[in-house]
């Protein structure tokens, strides 16, 4: 465990799940969000949830809920910025983010991101996995983000930047590579079929 704050990104519209908060849907007797929190807790200090709308719906988790400060659901970069602003108020130098719909993300996510950033001499890193056909596939909602770049990110969002890697590439982000065996740890739940697959993975002992 480190003192770095963790921010769980749940600010999307969940349109492929029919709307609503897919993180509150039950997965093998525990909510999807609850599983993500359980995975994050041993790796970080404080945790906040980036989500829009009425925060009371997340009251059972006892986490601070921080909304996007940029209107119109502009994507995960807005959630990262909200997390950086929250962390800055606590005197933190960086945050680690994870998506709220990815219940199997690595248990060594934070350590891997920090090691990759340190090896490259930078303070920003994204997670990635190897793919035989595409090479390294980055997972831009899983990253190490320095608070020092929050004003740069705010300006980029105001200028219309929406793709995470478009911004992170400007700053020479490191890449932390994680194994995909025996399953892809960044498999995310977007559809009812994905929920079925996640249930199957848990039945098979994933996690």
Coordinates of N, CA and C in Angstrom, one line a residue:
X1 N 0.8 -1.2 0.0 CA 0.0 0.0 0.0 C 0.9 1.2 0.0
X2 N 0.5 2.3 -0.7 CA 1.2 3.5 -0.7 C 0.2 4.6 -0.2
X3 N 0.8 5.8 0.0 CA 0.0 7.0 0.4 C -0.7 7.7 -0.8
X4 N -0.4 7.3 -2.0 CA -0.9 8.0 -3.1 C -2.5 7.8 -3.2
X5 N -3.2 8.8 -3.4 CA -4.7 8.7 -3.5 C -5.1 7.9 -4.8
X6 N -6.2 7.2 -4.7 CA -6.8 6.5 -5.8 C -8.1 7.2 -6.2
X7 N -8.4 7.3 -7.5 CA -9.6 7.8 -8.0 C -10.3 6.8 -8.9
X8 N -11.5 6.4 -8.6 CA -12.2 5.5 -9.4 C -13.1 6.3 -10.4
X9 N -12.9 6.0 -11.7 CA -13.6 6.8 -12.7 C -15.0 6.1 -13.0
X10 N -16.1 6.8 -12.7 CA -17.4 6.3 -12.9 C -18.3 7.4 -13.5
X11 N -17.7 8.3 -14.3 CA -18.5 9.4 -14.7 C -19.2 9.3 -16.1
X12 N -19.1 8.1 -16.7 CA -19.7 7.9 -18.0 C -21.2 7.7 -18.0
X13 N -21.7 7.5 -19.2 CA -23.2 7.4 -19.3 C -23.7 6.0 -19.3
X14 N -22.8 5.0 -19.4 CA -23.2 3.6 -19.4 C -24.2 3.2 -20.5
X15 N -24.1 3.9 -21.6 CA -25.1 3.7 -22.7 C -25.3 2.3 -23.2
X16 N -24.2 1.5 -23.2 CA -24.3 0.2 -23.7 C -24.9 -0.8 -22.7
X17 N -25.0 -0.3 -21.5 CA -25.7 -1.1 -20.5 C -27.1 -0.6 -20.3
X18 N -27.6 0.3 -21.1 CA -28.9 0.8 -21.0 C -29.1 2.0 -20.1
X19 N -27.9 2.6 -19.8 CA -28.0 3.8 -18.9 C -27.9 3.4 -17.5
X20 N -27.9 4.4 -16.6 CA -27.8 4.2 -15.2 C -26.3 3.9 -14.8
X21 N -26.2 3.5 -13.5 CA -24.8 3.2 -13.0 C -24.5 1.7 -13.1
X22 N -23.8 1.3 -14.1 CA -23.5 -0.1 -14.2 C -22.6 -0.6 -13.0
X23 N -21.9 0.4 -12.4 CA -21.1 0.0 -11.2 C -21.9 -0.5 -10.1
X24 N -23.2 -0.2 -10.0 CA -24.0 -0.6 -8.9 C -24.7 -2.0 -9.2
X25 N -24.5 -2.5 -10.4 CA -25.1 -3.8 -10.8 C -24.3 -4.9 -10.1
X26 N -25.1 -5.9 -9.7 CA -24.5 -7.0 -8.9 C -23.7 -7.9 -9.8
X27 N -22.5 -8.3 -9.3 CA -21.7 -9.2 -10.1 C -21.2 -10.3 -9.1
X28 N -21.8 -11.5 -9.2 CA -21.5 -12.6 -8.3 C -21.6 -12.2 -6.8
X29 N -22.8 -11.6 -6.5 CA -23.1 -11.3 -5.1 C -22.5 -10.0 -4.6
X30 N -21.8 -9.2 -5.4 CA -21.1 -8.0 -5.0 C -21.3 -7.0 -6.1
X31 N -21.5 -5.7 -5.8 CA -21.6 -4.8 -6.9 C -20.3 -4.7 -7.7
X32 N -20.4 -4.3 -8.9 CA -19.2 -4.1 -9.8 C -18.3 -3.1 -9.1
X33 N -18.9 -2.0 -8.7 CA -18.1 -0.9 -8.1 C -17.4 -1.4 -6.8
X34 N -18.2 -2.2 -6.0 CA -17.6 -2.7 -4.8 C -16.4 -3.6 -5.0
X35 N -16.4 -4.3 -6.1 CA -15.3 -5.2 -6.4 C -14.1 -4.3 -6.8
X36 N -14.3 -3.2 -7.5 CA -13.2 -2.3 -7.9 C -12.6 -1.7 -6.7
X37 N -13.5 -1.2 -5.8 CA -13.0 -0.6 -4.5 C -12.2 -1.6 -3.7
X38 N -12.6 -2.9 -3.6 CA -11.9 -3.9 -2.9 C -10.5 -4.1 -3.5
X39 N -10.4 -4.0 -4.8 CA -9.1 -4.2 -5.4 C -8.2 -2.9 -5.3
X40 N -8.8 -1.8 -5.1 CA -8.0 -0.5 -5.0 C -7.5 -0.3 -3.6
X41 N -8.3 -0.7 -2.6 CA -8.0 -0.3 -1.2 C -6.6 -0.7 -0.8
X42 N -6.1 -2.0 -1.1 CA -4.8 -2.3 -0.6 C -3.6 -1.6 -1.3
X43 N -3.9 -0.9 -2.4 CA -2.9 -0.3 -3.2 C -2.6 1.2 -2.9
X44 N -3.6 1.8 -2.3 CA -3.5 3.3 -2.2 C -3.8 3.8 -0.8
X45 N -3.8 5.1 -0.7 CA -4.2 5.7 0.6 C -5.7 6.0 0.5
X46 N -6.0 7.3 0.4 CA -7.4 7.7 0.3 C -8.0 7.3 -1.1
X47 N -9.3 7.1 -1.1 CA -10.0 6.8 -2.4 C -11.1 7.8 -2.6
X48 N -11.3 8.3 -3.8 CA -12.5 9.1 -4.2 C -13.1 8.5 -5.4
X49 N -14.4 8.8 -5.6 CA -15.1 8.3 -6.7 C -15.5 9.4 -7.6
X50 N -15.1 9.4 -8.8 CA -15.5 10.4 -9.8 C -16.8 10.0 -10.4
X51 N -17.9 10.7 -10.2 CA -19.2 10.4 -10.7 C -20.0 11.7 -10.8
X52 N -20.9 11.7 -11.7 CA -21.8 12.8 -11.9 C -23.2 12.5 -11.4
X53 N -24.0 13.5 -11.2 CA -25.4 13.3 -10.7 C -25.4 13.3 -9.2
X54 N -26.5 12.7 -8.6 CA -26.7 12.7 -7.2 C -25.7 11.8 -6.5
X55 N -24.9 12.3 -5.6 CA -23.9 11.5 -5.0 C -24.5 10.5 -3.9
X56 N -25.7 10.8 -3.5 CA -26.3 10.0 -2.5 C -26.5 8.5 -2.9
X57 N -26.5 8.2 -4.2 CA -26.7 6.8 -4.6 C -25.4 6.0 -4.3
X58 N -24.3 6.6 -4.0 CA -23.1 5.9 -3.6 C -22.8 6.0 -2.1
X59 N -23.8 6.4 -1.3 CA -23.6 6.6 0.1 C -23.0 5.4 0.8
X60 N -23.5 4.2 0.4 CA -23.1 3.0 1.1 C -21.6 2.7 1.1
X61 N -20.9 3.3 0.1 CA -19.5 3.1 0.0 C -18.6 4.0 0.9
X62 N -19.2 5.1 1.4 CA -18.5 5.9 2.3 C -17.3 6.7 1.7
X63 N -17.4 6.9 0.4 CA -16.3 7.6 -0.3 C -16.7 9.0 -0.7
X64 N -15.7 10.0 -0.8 CA -16.1 11.3 -1.4 C -16.4 11.1 -2.8
X65 N -17.4 11.8 -3.3 CA -17.9 11.7 -4.7 C -17.6 13.0 -5.3
X66 N -16.7 13.0 -6.4 CA -16.3 14.2 -7.0 C -16.8 14.3 -8.5
X67 N -17.6 15.2 -8.8 CA -18.1 15.3 -10.2 C -17.1 15.9 -11.1
X68 N -17.4 15.8 -12.4 CA -16.6 16.5 -13.4 C -16.7 18.0 -13.2
X69 N -15.7 18.7 -13.5 CA -15.8 20.2 -13.5 C -16.0 20.7 -14.9
X70 N -16.0 19.9 -15.9 CA -16.2 20.2 -17.3 C -17.5 19.6 -17.7
X71 N -18.4 20.5 -18.2 CA -19.8 20.0 -18.5 C -19.8 19.2 -19.8
X72 N -20.9 18.4 -19.9 CA -21.1 17.7 -21.2 C -20.5 16.3 -21.3
X73 N -20.1 15.7 -20.2 CA -19.5 14.3 -20.2 C -18.4 14.2 -21.2
X74 N -17.3 15.0 -21.1 CA -16.3 15.0 -22.1 C -15.4 13.8 -22.1
X75 N -15.6 12.8 -21.2 CA -14.8 11.7 -21.1 C -13.9 11.5 -19.9
X76 N -13.0 10.5 -19.9 CA -12.2 10.2 -18.7 C -11.3 11.3 -18.3
X77 N -10.8 12.1 -19.3 CA -9.9 13.2 -18.9 C -10.5 14.2 -17.9
X78 N -11.8 14.4 -18.0 CA -12.5 15.2 -17.1 C -12.5 14.6 -15.7
X79 N -12.7 13.3 -15.6 CA -12.6 12.6 -14.3 C -11.2 12.7 -13.7
X80 N -10.2 12.6 -14.6 CA -8.8 12.7 -14.1 C -8.6 14.1 -13.5
X81 N -9.1 15.1 -14.2 CA -8.9 16.5 -13.7 C -9.6 16.7 -12.4
X82 N -10.8 16.1 -12.3 CA -11.6 16.2 -11.0 C -10.8 15.6 -9.9
X83 N -10.2 14.4 -10.2 CA -9.3 13.7 -9.2 C -8.1 14.5 -8.8
X84 N -7.5 15.1 -9.8 CA -6.3 15.9 -9.5 C -6.6 17.2 -8.7
X85 N -7.7 17.8 -9.0 CA -8.2 18.9 -8.1 C -8.4 18.5 -6.7
X86 N -9.1 17.4 -6.6 CA -9.4 16.8 -5.2 C -8.1 16.5 -4.5
X87 N -7.2 15.9 -5.2 CA -5.9 15.5 -4.5 C -5.1 16.7 -4.2
X88 N -5.1 17.7 -5.0 CA -4.3 19.0 -4.8 C -4.8 19.6 -3.4
X89 N -6.1 19.5 -3.2 CA -6.6 20.0 -1.9 C -6.1 19.3 -0.7
X90 N -5.6 18.1 -0.9 CA -5.1 17.3 0.2 C -3.5 17.2 0.2
X91 N -2.9 18.1 -0.6 CA -1.5 18.1 -0.7 C -0.8 17.0 -1.3
X92 N -1.5 16.2 -2.1 CA -0.9 15.0 -2.8 C -0.2 15.5 -4.0
X93 N 0.8 14.7 -4.4 CA 1.6 15.0 -5.6 C 1.1 14.3 -6.9
X94 N 0.3 13.2 -6.7 CA -0.2 12.5 -7.8 C -1.4 11.6 -7.4
X95 N -2.1 11.1 -8.4 CA -3.2 10.1 -8.2 C -3.0 8.9 -9.1
X96 N -3.6 7.8 -8.7 CA -3.7 6.7 -9.6 C -5.2 6.5 -9.9
X97 N -5.6 6.3 -11.2 CA -7.0 6.1 -11.5 C -7.2 4.7 -12.0
X98 N -8.5 4.2 -11.8 CA -8.9 3.0 -12.3 C -10.4 3.1 -12.7
X99 N -10.8 2.4 -13.7 CA -12.2 2.4 -14.2 C -13.1 1.6 -13.3
X100 N -14.3 2.1 -13.1 CA -15.3 1.5 -12.3 C -15.9 0.3 -12.8
X101 N -15.6 -0.1 -14.1 CA -16.2 -1.2 -14.7 C -15.2 -2.3 -15.0
X102 N -14.1 -2.3 -14.3 CA -13.0 -3.3 -14.6 C -12.6 -4.0 -13.3
X103 N -13.4 -5.1 -13.0 CA -13.3 -5.7 -11.7 C -12.0 -6.6 -11.5
X104 N -11.2 -6.8 -12.6 CA -10.1 -7.7 -12.5 C -8.7 -7.0 -12.6
X105 N -8.7 -5.7 -12.5 CA -7.5 -4.9 -12.8 C -6.4 -5.4 -11.9
X106 N -5.1 -5.2 -12.3 CA -4.0 -5.8 -11.5 C -3.9 -5.4 -10.1
X107 N -3.6 -6.3 -9.2 CA -3.4 -6.1 -7.8 C -2.1 -5.3 -7.6
X108 N -1.2 -5.3 -8.6 CA 0.0 -4.5 -8.5 C 0.0 -3.3 -9.4
X109 N -1.2 -2.8 -9.7 CA -1.3 -1.7 -10.7 C -0.5 -0.5 -10.2
X110 N -0.6 -0.1 -9.0 CA 0.1 1.1 -8.5 C 1.6 0.9 -8.6
X111 N 2.0 -0.2 -8.1 CA 3.5 -0.5 -8.1 C 4.0 -0.5 -9.5
X112 N 3.3 -1.1 -10.5 CA 3.7 -1.2 -11.9 C 3.8 0.2 -12.5
X113 N 2.8 1.0 -12.3 CA 2.8 2.4 -12.8 C 3.9 3.2 -12.3
X114 N 4.1 3.1 -11.0 CA 5.2 3.9 -10.4 C 6.6 3.4 -10.9
X115 N 6.7 2.1 -11.0 CA 8.0 1.6 -11.5 C 8.3 2.0 -13.0
X116 N 7.3 2.0 -13.8 CA 7.4 2.4 -15.2 C 7.8 3.9 -15.3
X117 N 7.1 4.7 -14.5 CA 7.4 6.2 -14.5 C 8.8 6.5 -14.0
X118 N 9.2 5.8 -12.9 CA 10.5 6.0 -12.4 C 11.6 5.5 -13.4
X119 N 11.4 4.4 -14.1 CA 12.4 3.9 -15.0 C 12.6 4.9 -16.2
X120 N 11.5 5.6 -16.6 CA 11.6 6.5 -17.7 C 11.9 8.0 -17.2
X121 N 12.0 8.2 -15.9 CA 12.3 9.5 -15.4 C 11.2 10.5 -15.6
X122 N 9.9 10.0 -15.6 CA 8.8 10.9 -15.8 C 7.9 10.7 -14.6
X123 N 6.8 11.5 -14.6 CA 5.8 11.4 -13.4 C 4.4 10.9 -13.9
X124 N 4.3 10.6 -15.2 CA 3.0 10.2 -15.8 C 3.2 8.8 -16.4
X125 N 2.2 8.0 -16.2 CA 2.3 6.6 -16.8 C 0.9 6.1 -17.0
X126 N 0.8 5.3 -18.1 CA -0.4 4.6 -18.4 C -0.2 3.1 -18.4
X127 N -1.2 2.3 -18.1 CA -1.1 0.8 -18.2 C -1.3 0.4 -19.6
X128 N -0.7 -0.8 -19.9 CA -0.8 -1.4 -21.2 C -0.7 -2.9 -21.1
X129 N -1.2 -3.6 -22.1 CA -1.1 -5.1 -22.2 C -0.6 -5.4 -23.6
X130 N 0.2 -6.5 -23.7 CA 0.7 -6.9 -25.0 C -0.5 -7.6 -25.8
X131 N -0.5 -7.4 -27.1 CA -1.4 -8.0 -28.0 C -0.6 -8.5 -29.3
X132 N -0.7 -9.8 -29.6 CA 0.0 -10.3 -30.7 C -0.2 -9.6 -32.0
X133 N -1.4 -9.1 -32.2 CA -1.7 -8.5 -33.5 C -1.4 -7.0 -33.5
X134 N -1.6 -6.3 -32.4 CA -1.5 -4.9 -32.3 C -0.4 -4.3 -31.5
X135 N 0.5 -5.2 -31.0 CA 1.5 -4.7 -30.1 C 1.0 -4.4 -28.8
X136 N 1.5 -3.3 -28.2 CA 1.0 -2.8 -26.9 C -0.3 -2.1 -27.0
X137 N -1.2 -2.5 -26.2 CA -2.5 -1.8 -26.1 C -2.6 -1.0 -24.8
X138 N -2.7 0.3 -24.9 CA -2.8 1.1 -23.7 C -4.2 1.1 -23.1
X139 N -4.3 1.2 -21.8 CA -5.6 1.3 -21.1 C -5.6 2.6 -20.4
X140 N -6.1 3.7 -21.1 CA -5.9 5.0 -20.6 C -6.7 5.5 -19.4
X141 N -7.6 4.6 -18.9 CA -8.3 5.0 -17.7 C -7.5 4.5 -16.5
X142 N -6.4 3.8 -16.7 CA -5.6 3.3 -15.6 C -4.2 4.0 -15.7
X143 N -4.0 5.0 -14.9 CA -2.8 5.8 -15.0 C -2.3 6.4 -13.7
X144 N -1.1 6.8 -13.8 CA -0.5 7.6 -12.7 C -0.4 9.0 -13.2
X145 N -1.0 10.0 -12.5 CA -1.2 11.3 -13.0 C -0.6 12.3 -12.0
X146 N 0.4 13.2 -12.4 CA 0.9 14.2 -11.4 C 0.0 15.4 -11.3
X147 N -0.2 15.8 -10.1 CA -1.0 17.0 -9.8 C -0.4 18.2 -10.5
X148 N 0.9 18.2 -10.6 CA 1.6 19.4 -11.3 C 1.1 19.7 -12.7
X149 N 0.4 18.7 -13.3 CA 0.0 18.9 -14.7 C -1.5 19.3 -14.8
X150 N -2.1 19.5 -13.6 CA -3.6 19.7 -13.7 C -4.0 20.9 -14.5
X151 N -3.3 22.0 -14.4 CA -3.6 23.2 -15.1 C -3.4 23.0 -16.6
X152 N -2.4 22.3 -17.0 CA -2.2 21.9 -18.4 C -3.3 21.1 -18.9
X153 N -3.8 20.2 -18.1 CA -4.9 19.3 -18.5 C -6.2 20.2 -18.6
X154 N -6.4 21.1 -17.6 CA -7.6 21.9 -17.7 C -7.6 22.7 -19.0
X155 N -6.5 23.3 -19.4 CA -6.4 24.0 -20.6 C -6.6 23.2 -21.8
X156 N -6.1 21.9 -21.8 CA -6.3 21.0 -22.9 C -7.8 20.7 -23.1
X157 N -8.5 20.4 -22.0 CA -9.9 20.1 -22.1 C -10.7 21.4 -22.6
X158 N -10.3 22.5 -22.1 CA -11.0 23.8 -22.6 C -10.7 23.9 -24.1
X159 N -9.6 23.4 -24.6 CA -9.3 23.5 -26.0 C -9.9 22.4 -26.9
X160 N -10.6 21.5 -26.2 CA -11.3 20.5 -27.0 C -10.6 19.1 -27.0
X161 N -9.5 18.9 -26.3 CA -8.9 17.6 -26.2 C -9.8 16.7 -25.5
X162 N -10.0 15.5 -26.0 CA -10.9 14.5 -25.4 C -10.2 13.1 -25.3
X163 N -9.3 12.8 -26.2 CA -8.6 11.5 -26.1 C -7.5 11.5 -25.1
X164 N -7.5 10.6 -24.2 CA -6.5 10.6 -23.2 C -5.1 10.5 -23.8
X165 N -4.8 9.6 -24.7 CA -3.5 9.5 -25.2 C -3.0 10.7 -26.0
X166 N -4.0 11.5 -26.5 CA -3.6 12.7 -27.2 C -2.9 13.6 -26.3
X167 N -3.4 13.7 -25.0 CA -2.8 14.5 -24.0 C -1.5 13.9 -23.4
X168 N -1.6 12.6 -23.0 CA -0.5 12.0 -22.4 C 0.7 11.9 -23.3
X169 N 0.5 11.7 -24.6 CA 1.7 11.6 -25.5 C 2.5 12.9 -25.5
X170 N 1.8 14.0 -25.3 CA 2.4 15.4 -25.2 C 3.4 15.4 -24.1
X171 N 3.2 14.6 -23.1 CA 4.0 14.7 -21.9 C 4.9 13.5 -21.7
X172 N 5.1 12.7 -22.8 CA 6.0 11.6 -22.7 C 5.7 10.6 -21.7
X173 N 4.4 10.2 -21.6 CA 3.9 9.2 -20.5 C 4.7 7.9 -20.7
X174 N 5.1 7.3 -19.6 CA 5.6 6.0 -19.6 C 4.5 5.0 -19.8
X175 N 4.9 3.8 -20.1 CA 4.0 2.7 -20.3 C 4.3 1.5 -19.4
X176 N 3.4 1.2 -18.5 CA 3.5 0.0 -17.6 C 2.8 -1.2 -18.2
X177 N 3.6 -2.2 -18.5 CA 3.0 -3.4 -19.2 C 2.7 -4.5 -18.2
X178 N 1.4 -5.0 -18.3 CA 0.9 -6.0 -17.4 C 0.6 -7.2 -18.2
X179 N 0.7 -8.4 -17.6 CA 0.5 -9.7 -18.3 C -1.0 -9.9 -18.6
X180 N -1.4 -10.7 -19.6 CA -2.8 -11.0 -19.9 C -3.1 -12.4 -19.6
X181 N -2.3 -13.1 -19.0 CA -2.5 -14.5 -18.6 C -2.7 -14.7 -17.1
X182 N -3.6 -15.4 -16.6 CA -4.5 -16.3 -17.4 C -5.8 -15.6 -18.0
X183 N -5.9 -14.3 -17.7 CA -7.0 -13.5 -18.3 C -6.6 -12.1 -18.4
X184 N -7.3 -11.3 -19.2 CA -7.0 -9.9 -19.4 C -7.4 -9.2 -18.2
X185 N -6.5 -8.6 -17.4 CA -6.9 -7.9 -16.2 C -7.7 -6.6 -16.4
X186 N -7.6 -6.1 -17.7 CA -8.3 -4.9 -18.0 C -9.6 -5.1 -18.7
X187 N -10.1 -6.4 -18.7 CA -11.4 -6.6 -19.3 C -12.5 -5.8 -18.6
X188 N -13.2 -5.0 -19.4 CA -14.2 -4.1 -18.7 C -15.6 -4.5 -19.1
X189 N -16.5 -4.2 -18.2 CA -17.9 -4.6 -18.4 C -18.7 -3.5 -19.1
X190 N -19.1 -3.6 -20.3 CA -19.8 -2.6 -21.1 C -21.2 -3.0 -21.4
X191 N -21.5 -4.3 -21.5 CA -22.7 -4.8 -22.0 C -23.2 -5.9 -21.1
X192 N -24.5 -6.3 -21.2 CA -25.0 -7.5 -20.5 C -24.2 -8.8 -20.7
X193 N -23.7 -8.9 -22.0 CA -22.9 -10.1 -22.3 C -21.6 -10.0 -21.6
X194 N -21.0 -8.8 -21.4 CA -19.8 -8.7 -20.6 C -20.0 -9.1 -19.2
X195 N -21.2 -8.8 -18.6 CA -21.5 -9.2 -17.2 C -21.5 -10.7 -17.1
X196 N -22.1 -11.4 -18.1 CA -22.1 -12.8 -18.1 C -20.7 -13.4 -18.2
X197 N -19.8 -12.7 -19.0 CA -18.4 -13.2 -19.1 C -17.7 -13.0 -17.7
X198 N -18.0 -11.8 -17.1 CA -17.3 -11.6 -15.8 C -17.8 -12.6 -14.8
X199 N -19.1 -12.9 -14.8 CA -19.6 -14.0 -13.9 C -18.8 -15.3 -14.1
X200 N -18.6 -15.6 -15.4 CA -18.0 -16.9 -15.7 C -16.5 -16.9 -15.2
X201 N -15.8 -15.7 -15.4 CA -14.5 -15.6 -14.9 C -14.4 -15.8 -13.4
X202 N -15.3 -15.2 -12.7 CA -15.3 -15.4 -11.3 C -15.6 -16.8 -10.8
X203 N -16.5 -17.4 -11.6 CA -16.8 -18.9 -11.3 C -15.6 -19.7 -11.5
X204 N -14.7 -19.3 -12.5 CA -13.5 -20.1 -12.8 C -12.4 -19.7 -11.9
X205 N -12.6 -18.8 -11.0 CA -11.5 -18.5 -10.0 C -10.7 -17.2 -10.3
X206 N -11.2 -16.4 -11.3 CA -10.4 -15.2 -11.6 C -10.5 -14.3 -10.4
X207 N -9.5 -13.5 -10.3 CA -9.4 -12.5 -9.2 C -8.3 -12.6 -8.3

